[in-house]
Amino acid sequence: MCQPLCSSEVDTMRVLLIMKSAVLAVAIMTCAALLPGQSRSSHWYDHAVIYEIYPRSFQDTNGDGIGDLNGITERLDYLKQLGVDAIWITPFFPSPNVDFGYDVSDYMNVAPEYGTLKDWDRLVTEANKRGIRILVDFVLNHTSDQHPWFKESRSSRDNPKRDWYVWRSGGGPKQPPTHWTSIFGGYTWTWDNKTQQWYYHIFAPQQPDVNWANPALRKAMFDVVRFWLNHGASGFRLDATPYLFEDPAFPEDPNPPQAGAPAALEPYNSGRPENHEVLRQMRKILDGYPHDPVLLGESSTATIADLAKVYGANRDEIQLPMDFLFGNLTALNAGIFKKQVDAAELQLSGQTPVFFFSSHDHPRQWTTFGNGKNNDQIAKLTATLTLAQRGCVLLYYGEELGMGNMPAGELKLVPTGPKRPRADDRDGERTPMQWNDALNAGFSTGSPWLPVETGYKRYNVVTEQRNSSSIYSWYTQLLRLRHENPALRDGDYLPLESGNPDVLAFGRQASPTDVVLIVLNTSAKEQQADISGMPGQWQGSHRMLMASPAADAPRSQSFTVAPYGVFIAALQ
Ligand code: NOJ
């Protein structure tokens, strides 16, 4: 970006881009050209690709069927070759695993099934040697009910840690303080017989919410932040950030959610103004550490305006709030994609957007967007839709292979047991990484905690590395291009009109002469595009940087795009 823009300037600019491209071209002349490999942004995370690893399923090195930290260390060369800048590892701390690690019973240790603190230190050292940073998943809204803090808190009403959690009397054992619904179902309150009060939990009863208003709790949580920064973490993925505070009046819900409807993002339990102070304080701690550590927020919001606030009024809170308005999209629809990308670019005041589709909570995009016939081509299209954007992009392990979700019917048949204490609908997107076509896809020599997805014979690292038109090859080329091409790395976003509701077109621009055009056809039919909004004259000579299926570079602003076709062309 030349300069951050305020939203009214952005709106004006959008109109200019679309209606008065010649004028805009002059305006853009003020941006200095970037050299290959040179960056417009001063922060590594403003254009980072962060790869999410579910450690239980990535690589097992001791044959117990559960992935471990040593497994991640073993695969760092793979990650380097793929071209990611950082990894985010989901919780690997001691936990009763009611919610697979998102119920932490000791924040400053490694669960035995994942290894030791020594293994963590080795992982950091080896990752740093390869220029890869590591983000720790910080579960700050709640602990496990087995955490010593909660055990103390529930031991008596006058225990010094009583106020570290949210306790209320309500109307006795039969009447909770409110009838708010928890995200995991049921009320947000559980009755504690011993001390005759209710405790609050936005998730499962075994995940009591901590009380961030309590200074001692706050200090203890900030000690956790320092602990991991001192152990080489490059920042945190912050879990469930909207829910840190509740309305202190605990009002009744005027519109209780219908059965089965999402319970999240209610004004009384999410996005409370008190959140900002906590996040500012946390950011201040990070800012005291070298090498630009970052906060990546699980910051679901109901609107883009709410998302804009998560960065902080003075950009002093979360640097990278995940855009769930984009990440929750499930329809392969050019118009819907355009609306959300434009919103992220034009309504966040130039702050760094965070794009993703898949995660340990979101079904895998190969399955979500695939039509059963063209999934591989569609996977290349959705990869390009995220990785060609300005900002930060999150990839989920195996996304680069086209790993699919285990179908719900198959998942139902998978037994629980000591390695899988609970069945979770989200396990369909948490199956073992597919390294090769051998036993257990190379994930483990033992019996895996969750079976490998059946597509592994075709969709695995070794097989796809041999095939230049595989999904993996598309991702690696795209990641390389994103690092090397100044326009794709952090050039400005150009919202374009394609003249066709099935075709999404946008540009990225590092200088008046360094512009790339990205075009995606989200339909099963060949489509005609007629692009408007490119700055300056449409020039005759273009160079195709990547295209699937193979295609010639467009010669004018009118051209055809193959069914589910995708390309990136340089205007020169
Ligand atoms: C968000 C995490 O991504 C999800 O997996 C977890 O269940 C909840 N937070 C509760 O921690």
Coordinates of C-alpha atoms and ligand atoms in Angstrom, one line a residue:
M1 CA 0.0 0.0 0.0
C2 CA 1.2 3.5 -0.7
Q3 CA -0.5 5.0 2.4
P4 CA -3.3 3.5 4.5
L5 CA -6.6 4.8 3.3
C6 CA -9.7 5.8 5.4
S7 CA -13.0 4.2 4.3
S8 CA -14.4 7.3 2.6
E9 CA -11.2 7.6 0.6
V10 CA -11.5 3.9 -0.3
D11 CA -15.1 4.3 -1.6
T12 CA -14.0 7.2 -3.7
M13 CA -11.1 5.3 -5.0
R14 CA -13.3 2.4 -5.9
V15 CA -15.5 4.6 -8.0
L16 CA -12.4 6.0 -9.6
L17 CA -11.0 2.6 -10.4
I18 CA -14.2 1.5 -12.1
M19 CA -15.2 4.7 -13.8
K20 CA -12.1 6.7 -14.4
S21 CA -9.2 4.4 -14.9
A22 CA -7.1 6.9 -16.7
V23 CA -7.2 9.4 -13.8
L24 CA -6.4 6.6 -11.4
A25 CA -3.4 5.5 -13.4
V26 CA -1.9 8.9 -12.8
A27 CA -2.7 8.8 -9.1
I28 CA -1.0 5.4 -8.9
M29 CA 2.1 6.8 -10.5
T30 CA 3.0 8.1 -7.0
C31 CA 3.6 4.6 -5.8
A32 CA 7.3 3.7 -6.1
A33 CA 8.0 0.5 -8.1
L34 CA 9.1 -2.6 -6.1
L35 CA 12.0 -4.8 -7.2
P36 CA 11.5 -8.6 -7.2
G37 CA 11.7 -9.9 -3.7
Q38 CA 11.4 -6.3 -2.3
S39 CA 8.5 -5.7 0.1
R40 CA 6.2 -2.6 0.4
S41 CA 5.3 -3.7 3.9
S42 CA 7.6 -3.4 6.9
H43 CA 6.0 -6.3 8.8
W44 CA 6.6 -9.9 7.8
Y45 CA 3.0 -10.9 8.7
D46 CA 1.4 -8.4 6.3
H47 CA 2.0 -10.8 3.4
A48 CA 2.6 -14.0 5.3
V49 CA 1.3 -17.4 4.4
I50 CA 0.7 -19.2 7.7
Y51 CA 0.2 -23.0 7.7
E52 CA -2.1 -24.4 10.3
I53 CA -1.0 -27.8 11.8
Y54 CA -3.2 -30.0 13.8
P55 CA -0.4 -31.8 15.7
R56 CA -2.4 -34.9 16.5
S57 CA -2.6 -35.6 12.8
F58 CA 0.5 -34.3 11.1
Q59 CA 3.3 -36.8 11.7
D60 CA 3.8 -39.4 14.3
T61 CA 7.4 -40.3 15.1
N62 CA 7.0 -42.8 18.0
G63 CA 4.5 -45.1 16.6
D64 CA 1.7 -44.4 19.1
G65 CA -0.7 -43.3 16.4
I66 CA -0.7 -39.7 17.5
G67 CA 1.3 -37.0 15.8
D68 CA 3.9 -35.2 17.9
L69 CA 6.2 -32.1 17.9
N70 CA 9.1 -34.2 16.7
G71 CA 7.0 -35.1 13.7
I72 CA 6.6 -31.4 12.9
T73 CA 10.4 -30.9 13.2
E74 CA 10.9 -33.9 10.9
R75 CA 8.7 -32.2 8.2
L76 CA 10.2 -28.7 8.4
D77 CA 12.0 -29.2 5.1
Y78 CA 8.7 -30.1 3.4
L79 CA 7.2 -26.9 4.8
K80 CA 10.2 -24.9 3.6
Q81 CA 9.9 -26.3 0.2
L82 CA 6.2 -25.7 0.1
G83 CA 7.0 -22.0 0.8
V84 CA 5.2 -21.1 4.0
D85 CA 6.4 -18.3 6.2
A86 CA 5.0 -19.5 9.5
I87 CA 3.1 -22.3 11.2
W88 CA 0.3 -22.1 13.7
I89 CA 0.2 -25.3 15.8
T90 CA -3.2 -26.0 17.5
P91 CA -3.0 -26.7 21.2
F92 CA -0.4 -29.2 22.3
F93 CA -0.6 -28.6 26.1
P94 CA -1.7 -31.0 28.8
S95 CA -5.4 -31.4 28.4
P96 CA -8.2 -33.9 29.3
N97 CA -9.1 -33.6 25.6
V98 CA -12.8 -32.9 26.0
D99 CA -12.2 -30.5 23.1
F100 CA -8.9 -31.9 21.8
G101 CA -6.6 -29.5 23.5
Y102 CA -8.9 -26.5 23.6
D103 CA -9.4 -27.4 27.3
V104 CA -6.0 -26.6 28.7
S105 CA -5.0 -28.0 32.1
D106 CA -1.4 -26.6 32.1
Y107 CA -0.5 -23.7 29.9
M108 CA 3.3 -23.9 30.4
N109 CA 4.0 -27.5 29.3
V110 CA 3.7 -30.0 26.5
A111 CA 1.2 -32.9 26.7
P112 CA 3.1 -36.2 26.9
E113 CA 1.5 -37.5 23.7
Y114 CA 3.0 -34.5 21.8
G115 CA 6.5 -34.6 23.5
T116 CA 8.4 -32.4 25.9
L117 CA 9.4 -28.7 26.3
K118 CA 12.8 -29.9 25.0
D119 CA 11.2 -31.1 21.8
W120 CA 9.5 -27.7 21.5
D121 CA 12.8 -25.9 21.9
R122 CA 14.4 -28.1 19.2
L123 CA 11.4 -27.4 16.9
V124 CA 11.9 -23.7 17.3
T125 CA 15.6 -23.9 16.7
E126 CA 15.2 -26.0 13.5
A127 CA 12.3 -23.9 12.3
N128 CA 14.2 -20.6 12.7
K129 CA 17.2 -22.1 10.8
R130 CA 14.8 -22.5 7.9
G131 CA 13.2 -19.0 8.3
I132 CA 9.9 -20.5 9.5
R133 CA 8.2 -18.8 12.5
I134 CA 5.9 -20.6 14.9
L135 CA 2.6 -19.3 16.4
V136 CA 1.3 -20.9 19.6
D137 CA -2.5 -21.4 20.0
F138 CA -3.4 -19.5 23.1
V139 CA -6.8 -20.6 24.6
L140 CA -7.4 -17.5 26.7
N141 CA -11.2 -17.4 27.1
H142 CA -11.5 -20.6 29.2
T143 CA -9.4 -23.3 30.8
S144 CA -10.2 -27.0 31.4
D145 CA -12.2 -27.7 34.5
Q146 CA -9.2 -29.9 35.4
H147 CA -6.9 -26.9 35.5
P148 CA -5.6 -26.3 39.1
W149 CA -7.0 -22.7 38.9
F150 CA -10.5 -24.0 38.4
K151 CA -10.1 -26.7 41.0
E152 CA -9.2 -24.1 43.5
S153 CA -11.9 -21.7 42.3
R154 CA -14.6 -24.3 42.8
S155 CA -13.2 -25.5 46.1
S156 CA -15.0 -22.8 48.2
R157 CA -16.7 -19.4 47.7
D158 CA -13.9 -17.7 49.6
N159 CA -11.0 -19.3 47.8
P160 CA -8.7 -16.5 46.5
K161 CA -9.2 -17.9 43.0
R162 CA -13.0 -17.9 43.2
D163 CA -13.1 -14.7 41.2
W164 CA -10.8 -16.1 38.5
Y165 CA -13.9 -17.6 36.9
V166 CA -17.5 -16.3 36.5
W167 CA -19.7 -17.4 39.3
R168 CA -23.4 -16.4 39.9
S169 CA -26.1 -17.6 42.1
G170 CA -29.1 -17.3 39.7
G171 CA -32.3 -18.5 41.3
G172 CA -30.9 -21.6 42.9
P173 CA -30.2 -25.0 41.4
K174 CA -33.2 -25.0 39.1
Q175 CA -32.8 -21.5 37.7
P176 CA -29.6 -20.4 35.9
P177 CA -28.7 -16.7 36.0
T178 CA -29.7 -16.4 32.3
H179 CA -31.0 -18.6 29.6
W180 CA -28.1 -17.9 27.2
T181 CA -27.2 -20.8 24.9
S182 CA -23.7 -22.2 24.7
I183 CA -21.9 -22.6 21.4
F184 CA -21.7 -26.3 22.1
G185 CA -25.4 -26.6 23.0
G186 CA -27.3 -26.3 26.3
Y187 CA -27.1 -23.3 28.6
T188 CA -23.9 -21.4 29.3
W189 CA -24.2 -22.2 33.0
T190 CA -23.4 -25.3 35.0
W191 CA -24.5 -25.7 38.6
D192 CA -21.8 -26.5 41.2
N193 CA -23.4 -28.5 44.0
K194 CA -20.6 -28.0 46.5
T195 CA -20.6 -24.2 46.5
Q196 CA -24.2 -23.8 45.4
Q197 CA -23.5 -21.5 42.5
W198 CA -23.5 -21.6 38.7
Y199 CA -20.3 -21.1 36.6
Y200 CA -20.3 -19.7 33.1
H201 CA -19.0 -21.4 30.0
I202 CA -19.6 -20.3 26.4
F203 CA -18.3 -23.7 25.2
A204 CA -18.6 -27.1 27.0
P205 CA -19.2 -27.3 30.8
Q206 CA -15.7 -28.7 31.0
Q207 CA -14.4 -25.4 29.6
P208 CA -15.2 -22.8 32.3
D209 CA -14.7 -19.2 31.1
V210 CA -12.0 -17.2 33.1
N211 CA -12.8 -13.8 34.5
W212 CA -10.6 -11.3 32.6
A213 CA -11.8 -8.5 34.9
N214 CA -9.8 -10.1 37.7
P215 CA -6.3 -8.5 37.8
A216 CA -4.6 -11.7 39.3
L217 CA -6.1 -13.9 36.5
R218 CA -5.0 -11.3 33.9
K219 CA -1.5 -11.3 35.2
A220 CA -1.4 -15.1 35.3
M221 CA -2.5 -15.2 31.6
F222 CA 0.0 -12.6 30.6
D223 CA 2.7 -14.8 32.3
V224 CA 1.7 -17.5 29.8
V225 CA 2.2 -15.1 26.9
R226 CA 5.7 -14.2 28.2
F227 CA 6.5 -17.9 28.8
W228 CA 6.0 -18.8 25.1
L229 CA 7.6 -15.7 23.8
N230 CA 10.6 -16.5 26.0
H231 CA 10.6 -20.0 24.5
G232 CA 10.8 -18.6 20.9
A233 CA 7.2 -18.3 19.8
S234 CA 6.7 -15.7 17.1
G235 CA 3.2 -14.9 18.4
F236 CA -0.1 -16.5 19.0
R237 CA -3.3 -17.6 17.4
L238 CA -5.8 -16.3 20.0
D239 CA -8.7 -18.6 20.5
A240 CA -12.3 -17.4 20.8
T241 CA -11.3 -13.7 21.2
P242 CA -14.9 -12.3 21.0
Y243 CA -16.0 -14.0 24.2
L244 CA -13.6 -12.7 26.9
F245 CA -16.2 -10.6 28.7
E246 CA -20.0 -10.8 29.2
D247 CA -22.4 -7.9 29.9
P248 CA -22.0 -7.5 33.6
A249 CA -25.8 -7.0 34.0
F250 CA -26.3 -10.5 32.6
P251 CA -29.6 -9.5 30.9
E252 CA -32.0 -12.2 29.6
D253 CA -31.8 -12.9 25.9
P254 CA -34.6 -10.9 24.2
N255 CA -34.4 -13.2 21.2
P256 CA -33.3 -16.7 22.3
P257 CA -31.8 -18.5 19.3
Q258 CA -34.0 -21.1 17.7
A259 CA -33.0 -24.7 18.3
G260 CA -29.9 -25.6 16.3
A261 CA -29.1 -22.0 15.4
P262 CA -25.7 -20.6 16.2
A263 CA -25.5 -19.2 19.7
A264 CA -22.4 -17.1 19.0
L265 CA -22.0 -13.3 18.5
E266 CA -24.8 -12.1 20.8
P267 CA -24.3 -8.5 22.0
Y268 CA -24.3 -9.6 25.7
N269 CA -21.6 -12.3 25.4
S270 CA -19.4 -11.3 22.5
G271 CA -17.4 -8.4 21.1
R272 CA -17.7 -6.5 24.4
P273 CA -15.9 -3.2 24.7
E274 CA -13.9 -4.5 27.6
N275 CA -12.1 -6.9 25.2
H276 CA -10.1 -4.0 23.7
E277 CA -8.1 -3.2 26.9
V278 CA -7.0 -6.8 27.3
L279 CA -5.9 -7.1 23.7
R280 CA -4.1 -3.8 23.9
Q281 CA -2.2 -4.9 27.0
M282 CA -1.3 -8.2 25.3
R283 CA -0.1 -6.4 22.2
K284 CA 2.1 -4.2 24.3
I285 CA 3.8 -7.3 25.7
L286 CA 4.4 -8.6 22.2
D287 CA 5.7 -5.2 21.1
G288 CA 8.4 -5.4 23.8
Y289 CA 9.9 -8.5 22.1
P290 CA 12.1 -8.5 19.0
H291 CA 11.4 -9.9 15.6
D292 CA 7.9 -8.5 15.2
P293 CA 5.7 -11.1 17.0
V294 CA 2.1 -11.2 15.9
L295 CA -1.4 -11.9 17.2
L296 CA -3.6 -13.9 14.8
G297 CA -7.2 -13.7 16.1
E298 CA -10.0 -16.1 15.9
S299 CA -12.2 -13.0 15.7
S300 CA -15.5 -14.0 14.3
T301 CA -17.7 -10.9 13.8
A302 CA -21.2 -10.4 12.5
T303 CA -20.2 -7.5 10.1
I304 CA -17.1 -6.1 8.4
A305 CA -17.4 -2.9 10.5
D306 CA -17.0 -5.0 13.6
L307 CA -14.0 -6.8 12.1
A308 CA -12.4 -3.4 11.4
K309 CA -12.6 -2.6 15.1
V310 CA -10.7 -5.8 16.1
Y311 CA -7.4 -4.2 14.8
G312 CA -7.8 -1.6 17.5
A313 CA -8.7 2.1 17.2
N314 CA -5.0 2.9 17.0
R315 CA -4.0 -0.4 15.3
D316 CA -2.7 -1.5 18.6
E317 CA -4.6 -4.7 19.2
I318 CA -4.8 -7.8 16.9
Q319 CA -2.6 -7.4 13.8
L320 CA -4.3 -10.3 12.0
P321 CA -7.9 -10.9 12.8
M322 CA -9.2 -13.8 10.7
D323 CA -12.0 -12.8 8.3
F324 CA -14.8 -15.3 9.1
L325 CA -17.2 -13.4 6.8
F326 CA -14.9 -14.7 4.0
G327 CA -13.8 -18.0 5.7
N328 CA -17.4 -19.1 6.3
L329 CA -18.4 -18.9 2.6
T330 CA -19.5 -22.2 1.1
A331 CA -20.9 -21.4 -2.3
L332 CA -18.7 -21.4 -5.4
N333 CA -20.0 -18.1 -6.6
A334 CA -18.0 -15.3 -8.2
G335 CA -20.4 -12.5 -7.0
I336 CA -20.3 -13.7 -3.4
F337 CA -16.5 -14.0 -3.4
K338 CA -16.2 -10.5 -5.0
K339 CA -18.5 -9.0 -2.4
Q340 CA -16.4 -10.4 0.5
V341 CA -13.0 -9.6 -1.0
D342 CA -14.1 -6.1 -1.8
A343 CA -15.3 -5.6 1.7
A344 CA -12.0 -6.9 3.2
E345 CA -10.1 -4.6 0.9
L346 CA -12.3 -1.5 0.9
Q347 CA -13.8 -1.4 4.3
L348 CA -10.9 -2.3 6.6
S349 CA -9.2 1.0 6.1
G350 CA -6.2 -0.6 4.4
Q351 CA -5.4 -2.9 7.3
T352 CA -4.1 -6.4 6.6
P353 CA -6.9 -8.8 5.7
V354 CA -6.6 -12.5 6.6
F355 CA -8.1 -14.9 4.1
F356 CA -8.7 -18.7 4.6
F357 CA -11.3 -21.3 3.8
S358 CA -10.2 -24.5 5.7
S359 CA -9.3 -25.1 9.3
H360 CA -9.7 -27.6 12.1
D361 CA -13.2 -26.1 12.5
H362 CA -14.1 -25.7 8.8
P363 CA -14.7 -28.6 6.4
R364 CA -11.9 -28.9 3.9
Q365 CA -12.4 -26.7 0.9
W366 CA -11.7 -29.5 -1.7
T367 CA -15.0 -31.0 -0.3
T368 CA -16.9 -27.8 0.4
F369 CA -16.5 -26.2 -3.0
G370 CA -16.0 -29.4 -5.1
N371 CA -18.9 -30.7 -7.2
G372 CA -17.8 -34.3 -7.2
K373 CA -16.5 -34.1 -10.7
N374 CA -14.2 -31.1 -11.0
N375 CA -12.9 -30.9 -7.4
D376 CA -9.2 -30.8 -8.4
Q377 CA -9.7 -27.9 -10.8
I378 CA -11.9 -26.1 -8.3
A379 CA -9.2 -26.7 -5.6
K380 CA -6.8 -24.7 -7.8
L381 CA -9.3 -22.0 -8.2
T382 CA -10.0 -21.6 -4.5
A383 CA -6.3 -21.7 -3.8
T384 CA -5.8 -18.8 -6.2
L385 CA -8.7 -16.9 -4.8
T386 CA -6.9 -16.8 -1.4
L387 CA -3.2 -16.8 -2.3
A388 CA -3.5 -14.1 -4.9
Q389 CA -4.9 -11.6 -2.4
R390 CA -3.1 -8.9 -0.6
G391 CA -2.6 -9.7 3.1
C392 CA -2.2 -12.8 5.1
V393 CA -3.4 -16.2 4.0
L394 CA -3.9 -19.2 6.2
L395 CA -3.5 -22.7 4.8
Y396 CA -4.7 -25.8 6.6
Y397 CA -2.3 -28.9 6.5
G398 CA -3.1 -31.1 3.5
E399 CA -5.1 -28.4 1.7
E400 CA -2.1 -28.2 -0.6
L401 CA -2.8 -31.8 -1.6
G402 CA -6.5 -31.5 -2.1
M403 CA -7.2 -33.6 1.0
G404 CA -10.9 -34.1 1.4
N405 CA -13.2 -34.4 4.4
M406 CA -14.0 -37.9 5.7
P407 CA -17.7 -38.3 4.8
A408 CA -19.9 -38.1 7.9
G409 CA -21.2 -41.6 7.3
E410 CA -17.7 -43.1 7.5
L411 CA -16.8 -40.9 10.5
K412 CA -19.7 -42.2 12.4
L413 CA -18.3 -45.7 12.2
V414 CA -14.9 -44.7 13.7
P415 CA -14.8 -45.9 17.3
T416 CA -13.8 -43.8 20.3
G417 CA -11.2 -45.2 22.6
P418 CA -8.1 -44.1 24.6
K419 CA -6.6 -42.2 21.6
R420 CA -9.9 -40.7 20.6
P421 CA -11.7 -40.1 23.8
R422 CA -14.6 -38.3 22.2
A423 CA -16.3 -38.3 18.8
D424 CA -16.4 -34.8 17.3
D425 CA -18.2 -33.9 14.0
R426 CA -15.2 -31.8 13.1
D427 CA -12.9 -34.9 13.1
G428 CA -13.8 -35.2 9.4
E429 CA -11.4 -32.4 8.6
R430 CA -8.8 -33.6 11.1
T431 CA -7.7 -36.9 9.5
P432 CA -4.0 -37.8 9.2
M433 CA -1.7 -35.9 6.8
Q434 CA -1.2 -37.9 3.6
W435 CA 2.5 -38.2 3.0
N436 CA 2.6 -41.2 0.6
D437 CA 0.5 -44.0 -0.7
A438 CA 1.8 -46.6 1.8
L439 CA 0.5 -47.8 5.2
N440 CA -1.4 -45.0 7.0
A441 CA -0.3 -42.6 4.3
G442 CA 3.1 -42.4 6.0
F443 CA 1.6 -40.7 9.0
S444 CA 2.3 -43.4 11.6
T445 CA 3.7 -46.9 11.8
G446 CA 1.2 -47.6 14.6
S447 CA -2.5 -47.5 14.5
P448 CA -3.6 -43.9 13.9
W449 CA -6.0 -42.2 16.3
L450 CA -8.2 -41.4 13.3
P451 CA -8.2 -43.4 10.1
V452 CA -6.6 -41.9 7.0
E453 CA -9.1 -40.5 4.5
T454 CA -9.7 -42.9 1.6
G455 CA -8.4 -40.6 -1.1
Y456 CA -4.8 -40.9 0.1
K457 CA -3.6 -43.2 -2.6
R458 CA -4.0 -40.4 -5.1
Y459 CA -3.8 -37.3 -2.9
N460 CA -0.5 -37.6 -1.1
V461 CA 2.8 -35.7 -1.1
V462 CA 5.0 -38.2 -2.9
T463 CA 2.6 -38.9 -5.7
E464 CA 1.7 -35.3 -6.2
Q465 CA 5.3 -34.1 -6.2
R466 CA 5.9 -36.3 -9.3
N467 CA 3.0 -34.7 -11.2
S468 CA 3.5 -31.2 -12.5
S469 CA -0.2 -30.6 -12.8
S470 CA -1.2 -31.8 -9.4
I471 CA -2.9 -29.6 -6.8
Y472 CA 0.4 -29.7 -4.8
S473 CA 2.3 -28.4 -7.8
W474 CA -0.2 -25.6 -8.3
Y475 CA 0.2 -24.5 -4.6
T476 CA 4.0 -24.6 -4.7
Q477 CA 4.1 -22.5 -8.0
L478 CA 1.6 -20.1 -6.6
L479 CA 3.5 -19.7 -3.3
R480 CA 6.7 -19.1 -5.2
L481 CA 5.0 -16.5 -7.4
R482 CA 3.5 -14.8 -4.4
H483 CA 6.9 -14.5 -2.8
E484 CA 8.8 -13.4 -5.9
N485 CA 6.3 -11.2 -7.7
P486 CA 6.0 -7.7 -6.1
A487 CA 2.5 -7.2 -7.3
L488 CA 1.3 -10.5 -5.9
R489 CA 3.4 -10.2 -2.7
D490 CA 1.9 -6.9 -1.5
G491 CA 0.7 -4.8 -4.4
D492 CA -2.5 -2.9 -4.1
Y493 CA -5.8 -4.6 -4.7
L494 CA -7.7 -3.5 -7.9
P495 CA -11.4 -4.3 -7.8
L496 CA -12.4 -5.0 -11.4
E497 CA -15.7 -5.7 -13.1
S498 CA -15.8 -8.8 -15.3
G499 CA -19.1 -8.1 -17.0
N500 CA -20.2 -11.7 -16.2
P501 CA -21.7 -12.9 -12.9
D502 CA -19.8 -16.2 -13.1
V503 CA -16.4 -14.6 -13.5
L504 CA -14.4 -13.0 -10.8
A505 CA -11.6 -10.7 -11.9
F506 CA -9.3 -8.6 -9.8
G507 CA -5.9 -7.0 -10.2
R508 CA -2.9 -6.5 -8.0
Q509 CA -0.6 -3.6 -8.6
A510 CA 2.9 -2.8 -7.3
S511 CA 3.6 0.1 -9.7
P512 CA 2.0 1.6 -12.9
T513 CA 3.9 -0.9 -14.9
D514 CA 3.7 -3.9 -12.6
V515 CA 0.2 -5.2 -12.6
V516 CA -1.2 -8.7 -12.5
L517 CA -4.7 -9.7 -13.5
I518 CA -6.4 -12.7 -11.8
V519 CA -9.4 -14.3 -13.4
L520 CA -11.6 -17.1 -12.1
N521 CA -14.6 -18.8 -13.7
T522 CA -16.8 -20.3 -10.9
S523 CA -19.1 -22.0 -13.4
A524 CA -19.1 -25.4 -15.2
K525 CA -19.4 -23.6 -18.6
E526 CA -17.0 -21.6 -20.7
Q527 CA -17.6 -17.9 -20.0
Q528 CA -17.0 -14.6 -21.7
A529 CA -15.4 -11.9 -19.7
D530 CA -15.2 -8.2 -20.5
I531 CA -13.0 -6.5 -18.0
S532 CA -13.3 -2.9 -16.8
G533 CA -11.5 -1.0 -14.2
M534 CA -7.9 -1.7 -15.2
P535 CA -5.8 1.4 -14.8
G536 CA -4.5 3.0 -18.0
Q537 CA -5.0 1.5 -21.4
W538 CA -5.5 -2.2 -21.9
Q539 CA -2.2 -3.1 -23.4
G540 CA -1.7 -5.6 -26.2
S541 CA 1.0 -7.7 -24.6
H542 CA 0.4 -9.9 -21.7
R543 CA 2.2 -12.8 -20.2
M544 CA 0.5 -15.8 -18.6
L545 CA 2.1 -16.5 -15.2
M546 CA -0.1 -19.4 -14.3
A547 CA -3.2 -20.9 -15.9
S548 CA -5.3 -24.0 -15.3
P549 CA -6.3 -25.4 -17.7
A550 CA -3.5 -24.0 -19.9
A551 CA -4.6 -20.9 -21.8
D552 CA -3.2 -18.1 -23.8
A553 CA -2.8 -14.7 -22.2
P554 CA -5.7 -12.4 -23.0
R555 CA -5.1 -10.0 -25.9
S556 CA -7.8 -7.6 -25.0
Q557 CA -10.2 -6.9 -22.2
S558 CA -12.7 -9.3 -23.8
F559 CA -11.8 -13.0 -23.7
T560 CA -13.2 -16.5 -22.8
V561 CA -12.4 -18.4 -19.6
A562 CA -12.6 -22.2 -19.5
P563 CA -15.1 -24.0 -17.2
Y564 CA -13.8 -23.5 -13.6
G565 CA -10.8 -21.9 -15.4
V566 CA -8.3 -19.8 -13.4
F567 CA -5.3 -17.7 -14.5
I568 CA -2.9 -15.1 -13.4
A569 CA -1.5 -12.9 -16.2
A570 CA 1.0 -10.1 -16.0
L571 CA 0.2 -6.9 -18.0
Q572 CA 3.4 -5.7 -19.6
Ligands
NOJ1 C1 -12.2 -22.3 18.8 C2 -11.4 -23.5 18.3 O1 -11.0 -23.2 17.0 C3 -12.3 -24.7 18.4 O2 -11.7 -25.8 17.8 C4 -12.7 -24.9 19.9 O3 -13.6 -25.9 20.0 C5 -13.3 -23.6 20.5 N1 -12.6 -22.4 20.1 C6 -13.2 -23.7 22.0 O4 -11.9 -23.5 22.4

